[in-house]
XYZ file of C-alpha atoms in Angstrom:
533
model
C -31.883 -20.958 30.878
C -31.302 -18.975 27.864
C -27.957 -19.639 26.741
C -25.863 -16.518 25.830
C -25.331 -15.700 21.813
C -21.282 -15.874 21.033
C -19.930 -12.562 20.943
C -17.931 -11.149 18.168
C -15.811 -7.951 18.284
C -13.985 -7.211 15.260
C -11.137 -4.421 15.721
C -10.837 -2.066 13.209
C -13.165 -0.724 10.398
C -11.263 -0.442 7.571
C -11.560 -2.677 4.264
C -10.919 -6.523 6.479
C -13.060 -5.424 9.333
C -16.111 -4.440 7.799
C -15.997 -7.045 5.247
C -16.195 -9.503 8.228
C -18.759 -8.065 9.705
C -20.756 -7.661 6.435
C -20.395 -11.470 6.574
C -21.426 -12.731 9.677
C -24.406 -10.244 10.007
C -25.752 -11.053 6.987
C -25.018 -14.770 7.774
C -25.635 -14.935 11.336
C -26.180 -11.919 13.258
C -29.510 -10.863 11.348
C -30.712 -14.200 12.458
C -29.976 -13.579 15.979
C -27.533 -15.941 15.567
C -24.636 -14.190 17.094
C -24.028 -10.755 18.691
C -21.723 -8.513 16.816
C -19.760 -5.400 17.162
C -17.088 -3.166 15.398
C -14.833 -1.112 17.376
C -12.675 1.486 15.550
C -10.100 3.812 17.157
C -10.143 6.299 14.332
C -13.493 8.868 13.777
C -14.419 7.246 10.533
C -14.423 3.969 8.703
C -12.242 2.993 5.943
C -8.790 2.357 7.435
C -6.329 2.903 5.159
C -8.840 3.801 2.533
C -9.604 7.876 2.495
C -11.142 9.456 -0.467
C -11.031 13.313 0.063
C -11.018 16.509 -2.115
C -8.474 18.760 -3.250
C -8.983 21.817 -5.481
C -12.566 20.684 -6.450
C -11.567 17.237 -7.661
C -11.936 13.879 -5.752
C -9.119 12.115 -5.022
C -7.265 9.054 -2.529
C -5.373 9.757 0.287
C -4.850 6.012 0.623
C -5.916 2.923 -1.591
C -5.829 4.537 -4.923
C -6.343 1.545 -7.726
C -8.004 -1.666 -8.282
C -5.376 -4.113 -9.341
C -6.925 -5.411 -12.627
C -10.553 -5.892 -13.218
C -10.955 -9.498 -14.322
C -12.200 -10.946 -11.148
C -11.267 -8.143 -8.469
C -14.523 -8.341 -5.593
C -13.583 -4.534 -5.343
C -14.714 -4.056 -9.284
C -17.969 -6.116 -8.848
C -18.845 -4.302 -5.914
C -17.993 -0.815 -7.266
C -20.134 -1.973 -10.505
C -23.323 -2.669 -8.420
C -22.735 0.432 -6.738
C -22.601 2.355 -9.698
C -19.147 3.652 -8.451
C -17.139 4.113 -11.808
C -18.485 6.980 -13.377
C -18.860 10.443 -12.003
C -19.903 14.070 -12.633
C -17.358 15.458 -10.756
C -13.604 15.463 -11.886
C -11.536 12.517 -9.947
C -8.279 10.901 -10.055
C -9.085 8.870 -12.754
C -4.867 8.978 -14.254
C -6.536 8.376 -17.852
C -4.901 7.577 -20.823
C -2.837 10.881 -21.460
C -0.411 8.956 -19.037
C 0.395 6.457 -21.666
C 2.660 9.224 -23.329
C 5.175 10.145 -20.519
C 7.533 12.977 -21.391
C 11.021 12.364 -19.823
C 13.485 14.928 -18.739
C 16.920 14.276 -17.154
C 18.290 16.656 -14.491
C 19.552 20.386 -16.179
C 16.566 20.034 -18.468
C 17.648 17.271 -21.105
C 14.721 15.884 -23.222
C 14.960 12.262 -23.422
C 13.646 10.727 -26.552
C 12.459 7.272 -26.334
C 14.980 5.673 -28.106
C 17.176 6.130 -25.125
C 14.261 5.557 -22.706
C 12.473 2.373 -24.493
C 15.365 -0.267 -24.031
C 16.030 0.329 -20.415
C 12.221 0.165 -19.589
C 12.032 -2.825 -21.839
C 14.877 -4.380 -19.785
C 13.353 -3.631 -16.375
C 9.967 -4.554 -17.512
C 11.145 -8.169 -18.410
C 13.291 -8.463 -15.273
C 10.220 -7.742 -13.381
C 8.232 -9.938 -15.394
C 11.130 -12.730 -14.589
C 11.007 -11.882 -10.843
C 7.071 -12.462 -10.912
C 7.477 -15.454 -12.177
C 6.592 -15.123 -16.073
C 9.149 -16.659 -18.748
C 10.900 -14.218 -20.701
C 12.712 -14.690 -24.527
C 15.371 -12.428 -23.990
C 18.844 -14.095 -24.444
C 21.214 -12.218 -22.284
C 17.989 -11.511 -19.597
C 16.857 -15.297 -19.542
C 20.540 -16.744 -19.373
C 21.306 -14.406 -16.605
C 17.879 -14.331 -14.700
C 18.150 -18.332 -14.774
C 21.261 -18.441 -13.231
C 20.384 -15.907 -10.248
C 17.586 -17.658 -9.303
C 19.330 -20.956 -8.990
C 22.268 -19.695 -6.515
C 21.636 -20.125 -2.784
C 22.221 -16.915 -1.688
C 19.541 -14.471 0.395
C 18.117 -12.945 -2.958
C 16.423 -9.465 -3.262
C 14.624 -8.017 -6.131
C 17.069 -5.023 -5.571
C 20.298 -7.073 -6.220
C 18.449 -8.843 -8.903
C 17.634 -6.214 -10.617
C 20.819 -4.227 -10.332
C 22.691 -7.525 -11.563
C 20.632 -7.465 -14.731
C 21.554 -3.705 -15.701
C 25.058 -4.977 -15.211
C 24.023 -7.993 -17.674
C 22.710 -5.589 -20.351
C 25.647 -3.451 -20.203
C 28.128 -6.091 -20.438
C 26.333 -7.017 -23.703
C 26.187 -3.440 -25.542
C 29.066 -1.496 -26.957
C 29.549 2.129 -25.533
C 27.279 4.684 -26.796
C 27.043 8.474 -27.066
C 25.625 10.429 -24.157
C 23.602 14.020 -23.783
C 26.097 16.781 -22.600
C 27.154 16.115 -19.412
C 25.516 13.168 -19.090
C 27.463 9.820 -20.339
C 24.708 7.221 -21.854
C 25.323 5.070 -19.005
C 25.136 7.382 -16.229
C 21.687 8.218 -18.394
C 20.528 4.627 -18.507
C 21.631 4.331 -14.895
C 19.202 7.001 -14.020
C 16.225 5.947 -15.795
C 16.506 2.659 -13.994
C 16.647 4.276 -10.857
C 13.620 6.012 -11.906
C 11.832 2.921 -12.739
C 12.957 1.351 -9.492
C 11.643 4.154 -7.535
C 8.224 3.484 -8.980
C 8.643 0.191 -8.013
C 8.984 1.056 -4.371
C 5.563 2.823 -4.214
C 4.004 -0.472 -5.425
C 5.741 -2.229 -3.199
C 6.538 -0.238 0.179
C 9.648 -1.735 0.038
C 11.991 1.692 0.782
C 15.060 -0.258 -0.331
C 14.261 -2.861 -3.105
C 17.342 -4.601 -1.988
C 15.015 -5.420 1.282
C 12.206 -7.349 -0.799
C 12.787 -10.786 -1.162
C 12.977 -12.241 -4.907
C 11.499 -15.714 -4.043
C 8.535 -14.224 -2.595
C 7.792 -11.830 -5.583
C 6.506 -14.773 -7.872
C 3.875 -15.909 -5.409
C 1.913 -12.222 -5.537
C -0.772 -12.329 -7.551
C -2.601 -9.883 -10.046
C -6.004 -9.633 -10.885
C -5.846 -9.581 -15.381
C -7.202 -6.880 -16.780
C -6.828 -3.052 -16.763
C -6.131 -0.842 -13.365
C -8.618 1.686 -12.733
C -9.322 4.118 -10.205
C -12.986 4.509 -8.748
C -14.661 7.635 -10.158
C -17.185 7.995 -6.771
C -14.349 7.206 -4.429
C -12.742 3.958 -2.753
C -14.720 4.829 0.360
C -17.984 4.160 -1.448
C -16.760 0.525 -1.492
C -16.452 0.391 2.226
C -19.483 2.466 2.911
C -21.199 -0.314 0.805
C -20.437 -2.901 2.362
C -21.201 -0.965 5.957
C -24.795 -0.330 4.641
C -26.089 -3.220 5.728
C -25.240 -3.052 9.088
C -27.614 -1.559 11.716
C -26.797 1.511 13.445
C -24.810 1.245 16.809
C -23.233 -2.048 15.601
C -19.967 0.201 14.575
C -18.538 2.262 17.575
C -15.815 5.193 16.424
C -13.127 6.421 18.301
C -13.106 3.237 20.589
C -9.147 2.276 20.770
C -8.661 -0.731 22.315
C -5.162 -0.796 24.920
C -5.123 -4.372 25.881
C -6.592 -7.758 24.827
C -6.773 -10.242 27.685
C -6.831 -14.179 26.457
C -6.403 -17.679 27.469
C -3.900 -19.611 25.601
C -3.613 -22.769 25.259
C -0.545 -23.879 27.409
C -2.051 -27.020 28.796
C -3.288 -25.550 32.307
C -6.624 -24.710 33.668
C -7.623 -21.331 33.141
C -10.490 -19.466 35.089
C -12.883 -17.196 32.656
C -11.697 -13.850 32.856
C -15.195 -12.870 33.969
C -19.036 -14.235 34.370
C -21.966 -12.795 32.447
C -25.948 -13.531 33.313
C -25.125 -16.216 35.562
C -22.398 -19.320 34.198
C -22.155 -17.839 30.557
C -18.460 -16.872 30.483
C -16.610 -14.933 27.858
C -12.979 -15.655 27.263
C -11.665 -12.416 26.107
C -11.878 -9.402 28.139
C -10.809 -6.041 25.699
C -9.675 -2.714 27.630
C -10.190 0.577 25.935
C -8.858 4.012 26.221
C -11.496 5.323 28.234
C -11.224 2.725 30.818
C -14.558 0.732 29.871
C -14.285 -3.485 28.926
C -16.033 -5.573 26.701
C -16.211 -9.261 26.996
C -15.914 -11.913 23.871
C -16.214 -15.399 22.762
C -14.023 -14.073 19.617
C -11.960 -11.303 18.466
C -10.927 -10.716 15.046
C -7.636 -8.516 15.032
C -7.396 -6.175 11.631
C -5.255 -3.588 12.898
C -2.344 -3.047 10.321
C 1.009 -4.906 10.548
C 2.760 -1.712 11.731
C 0.617 -1.684 14.598
C 1.563 -5.306 15.316
C 4.875 -4.472 14.929
C 5.201 -1.336 17.115
C 3.501 -3.977 19.597
C 6.021 -6.690 19.629
C 9.018 -3.808 19.345
C 8.134 -1.887 22.242
C 6.192 -4.652 24.258
C 2.847 -2.317 25.128
C 0.710 -4.958 26.179
C -1.436 -4.720 24.033
C -2.034 -8.624 24.085
C -2.056 -10.355 27.544
C -0.492 -12.988 27.656
C 1.984 -11.656 24.947
C 1.640 -13.045 21.442
C 3.107 -16.606 21.171
C 6.664 -16.704 19.471
C 5.552 -18.323 16.209
C 3.355 -15.400 15.617
C 5.797 -12.671 17.036
C 8.548 -14.168 14.505
C 6.280 -13.784 11.636
C 5.512 -10.124 12.627
C 8.806 -9.482 12.733
C 10.042 -10.661 9.505
C 7.591 -9.384 7.263
C 8.507 -5.944 5.719
C 5.725 -3.124 6.442
C 6.592 0.268 4.549
C 5.821 3.798 3.894
C 4.318 5.619 0.450
C 2.792 8.778 0.405
C 0.904 10.480 -2.091
C 1.566 14.391 -2.736
C -0.768 16.838 -4.359
C 0.420 20.084 -5.663
C -2.272 22.631 -7.354
C -1.162 24.864 -9.988
C -1.926 28.296 -9.633
C -4.041 29.807 -12.651
C -2.504 31.458 -15.341
C -3.591 33.908 -18.134
C -3.415 31.269 -20.382
C -5.124 28.226 -19.491
C -4.231 26.074 -22.673
C -0.237 26.734 -21.402
C -0.769 25.627 -18.146
C -1.469 21.818 -19.508
C 0.643 20.181 -17.238
C 2.543 16.562 -18.669
C 2.997 13.469 -17.473
C 6.307 14.298 -16.364
C 9.303 11.268 -15.627
C 12.124 12.507 -13.859
C 15.716 11.501 -14.206
C 17.906 12.350 -11.584
C 21.547 12.408 -11.282
C 22.745 9.691 -8.781
C 24.092 10.162 -5.464
C 27.644 10.005 -6.253
C 27.694 12.568 -9.402
C 29.158 15.839 -8.848
C 26.895 17.580 -11.111
C 23.466 17.135 -8.912
C 21.787 20.334 -8.716
C 22.837 21.558 -4.857
C 19.517 23.347 -4.189
C 17.308 20.222 -5.122
C 16.633 18.719 -1.508
C 17.076 14.882 -1.374
C 13.524 14.083 -0.440
C 12.843 14.917 -3.923
C 15.832 12.761 -5.727
C 13.949 9.053 -5.572
C 10.487 10.382 -6.773
C 9.723 9.077 -10.243
C 7.304 11.117 -11.370
C 4.889 14.142 -11.543
C 1.663 14.433 -13.476
C -1.856 15.642 -13.266
C -4.779 13.249 -11.891
C -6.103 13.387 -15.299
C -5.146 15.229 -18.458
C -6.392 18.332 -18.212
C -6.461 19.155 -14.512
C -4.393 21.359 -13.108
C -3.560 18.917 -9.420
C -0.426 17.184 -9.869
C 0.420 13.785 -8.156
C 3.799 12.547 -6.963
C 4.520 9.532 -5.183
C 7.068 9.115 -1.924
C 8.249 5.731 -0.544
C 10.616 4.967 2.412
C 12.549 7.689 4.137
C 11.535 10.239 1.226
C 8.160 9.382 2.508
C 8.520 9.958 6.269
C 10.377 12.759 5.695
C 7.711 14.251 3.513
C 5.483 14.120 6.772
C 7.882 16.104 8.752
C 8.058 19.090 6.105
C 5.772 21.986 6.059
C 3.891 23.261 2.995
C 6.240 26.159 2.131
C 8.910 23.600 2.555
C 7.488 21.105 -0.246
C 6.406 24.278 -2.975
C 10.151 25.294 -2.276
C 11.715 21.801 -3.419
C 9.230 21.454 -6.188
C 9.525 24.889 -7.738
C 13.381 24.312 -7.442
C 12.761 20.942 -9.395
C 10.580 22.565 -11.834
C 12.785 25.456 -12.951
C 15.719 22.960 -13.256
C 13.937 20.533 -15.332
C 11.724 21.968 -17.035
C 13.267 25.512 -17.771
C 16.047 24.293 -20.390
C 13.458 22.082 -21.885
C 12.639 22.600 -25.567
C 9.293 20.783 -25.335
C 8.152 22.635 -21.932
C 9.100 25.979 -23.114
C 7.497 25.662 -26.505
C 3.927 24.300 -24.095
C 4.599 27.406 -22.165
C 5.470 29.826 -24.937
C 8.724 30.049 -23.550
C 7.873 30.886 -20.401
C 8.168 27.518 -18.053
C 9.213 29.021 -15.158
C 6.299 31.687 -14.421
C 4.043 28.921 -16.328
C 4.086 26.626 -13.559
C 3.765 27.785 -9.967
C 2.199 25.771 -7.107
C -0.612 27.375 -4.235
C -1.720 24.514 -2.714
C -0.470 21.447 -0.657
C -1.782 18.219 0.378
C -0.041 14.970 1.709
C -0.781 11.739 3.031
C 0.712 10.831 6.267
C 0.418 7.304 7.181
C 3.905 6.585 8.314
C 3.057 8.863 11.365
C -0.278 8.062 12.091
C -0.626 5.985 15.234
C -4.018 3.676 13.891
C -1.393 2.632 10.887
C 2.426 3.577 11.126
C 2.200 2.721 7.272
C 0.895 1.896 4.217
C 1.171 -1.782 3.344
C 3.227 -4.811 3.828
C 5.840 -6.980 1.753
C 7.782 -10.252 2.258
C 11.266 -8.944 3.138
C 14.458 -11.117 2.859
C 14.288 -13.223 5.402
C 10.814 -13.623 5.209
C 8.576 -16.071 2.987
C 5.108 -16.398 2.433
C 4.534 -18.591 4.685
C 5.211 -15.896 7.275
C 1.964 -14.384 5.706
C -0.122 -17.877 6.360
C 1.253 -17.852 10.389
C 0.089 -13.902 10.181
C -3.790 -15.554 9.917
C -3.447 -18.154 12.207
C -5.915 -18.044 14.863
C -5.161 -18.234 18.857
C -5.137 -20.088 20.410
C -2.863 -22.301 18.135
C -4.877 -26.039 18.108
C -2.336 -28.505 18.542
C -4.307 -30.927 19.467
C -7.695 -31.804 20.580
C -7.661 -31.861 24.236
C -7.606 -27.981 24.351
C -8.955 -26.874 27.528
C -8.989 -23.098 26.489
C -12.309 -21.768 24.326
C -11.417 -21.851 20.067
C -10.677 -19.313 18.140
C -10.649 -16.438 20.682
C -8.331 -14.357 18.631
C -8.198 -13.996 14.456
C -6.373 -12.210 12.519
C -7.390 -10.266 9.243
C -5.860 -7.517 6.889
C -3.980 -7.304 3.782
C -0.740 -8.712 5.931
C -2.415 -12.391 6.381
C -2.776 -12.806 2.604
C -0.296 -14.665 0.867
C -0.836 -14.129 -2.732
C -2.929 -10.926 -2.203
C -0.952 -8.790 0.609
C -0.601 -4.983 0.147
C -3.783 -4.618 -1.310
C -7.586 -3.901 -0.498
C -8.858 -7.027 -2.282
C -6.184 -9.102 -0.135
C -7.986 -7.076 2.999
C -11.512 -8.160 1.690
C -10.398 -11.891 0.907
C -9.139 -12.098 4.649
C -12.194 -10.504 5.710
C -14.100 -13.295 4.220
C -11.808 -16.028 5.369
C -12.443 -15.066 9.439
C -16.164 -14.385 8.795
C -16.605 -17.863 7.291
C -14.019 -19.825 9.871
C -16.335 -18.464 12.194
C -19.548 -19.290 10.886
C -18.146 -22.500 10.272
C -17.642 -23.158 13.628
C -21.008 -22.584 14.552
C -22.119 -24.380 11.697
C -24.060 -21.674 9.976
C -22.642 -22.123 6.667
C -20.621 -24.816 4.965
C -17.587 -24.175 3.000
């Protein structure tokens, strides 16, 4: 009798799933050593990579940056497929953005002598949190003492105590109009914290673990966007797969597997005589599929919903070592908002600056009453390239979720209120607009991402929360059943896990998802002696 080929089913056609499929197909599938299938609940491939268009410009609704070009597999693929240049305008965030215009609420232009000391302090503190040495006396002394304390340390508390230490070392200085110097510096620092929230997806930096921050790794070199779109990377990886291997609109509702609990387990079903498959997948449409191995690449947000709602996606449920790691790790929401400026008669006057916004803090009586709360932790509003009339703003946490619930009119009203308060009184902006900043900047179109409420993702990317650690990211990557000894009866490697939340040093990134897909593909290939690694 001919032995049936092992069948591998990959759940999810994002970066991790497509990378795993690409590796498995090239190494074994094309040689008929494995049967391979990718099932995707949505109607497209890419997952949290989603290139789109807005106002004739190519934009990214999800993953945006290549985080360092030195050694990045994403950069290498983008080079190979010639995706780094385009004739169509795209969200390139060019060097124009190196010169931000910082304005405080009420329309007060802030010069570099006020902004730079706080920006430098913030950078030094973040460098230290990420494991780099800092020379600055006050900063260094405080930072070392913080790291040696035994409490549950967070990035948020570290940053704020660092600001307090800075203030203790400084003399009182003069402010601007109704802003004291300290309130200005506090607002600038908060603006930088809000940018950091979008980098990490931690809605509150006080939930971001301090010790794990130094384990996170960046590639060297500049950070860039992809001219032809991030989706071209996934499309390139998928292009080697034969038609029909990726099945769209196939939402998995339950995964039955055989745990290693020392007992004897009957096979779930029998196919072709005596050949058995230990894993049974149930789909939303009532169909089923059998597999020897399933690579689960769903987001940490979906896994959190599974253990919170006990929805029965896994039968039997995931073991406690897995659910505890899922519970402890953080998974936040980051959304992008694109606004298109209405055309004006004077196109030169319409050029919008890279605007950094410094808001009054929550306890201030000087806050503009009509600027909505969901805007007040937004750090910037800037063109997607120097001369573009398409502007971009980033949102994180509760504000990002609120944005998803708002209609376009509410969003335009909120930004129009902010523009009139920040820009109408700004000497710099009124000079650009010939004294008519309010009429110069009006919006006629809006587009936003909605990762938090999308049931296929339920958020944007993972972070190491206080109470968690890098060990939990490693635990996320452990296959089931867990191989505690060599007398196991259950078939090995039934359920494998990939995705950005399973990579200890590159979590939250597309290249982390890529590496995780390779890792699980190689695990299976080594299991079947297809490769030596």
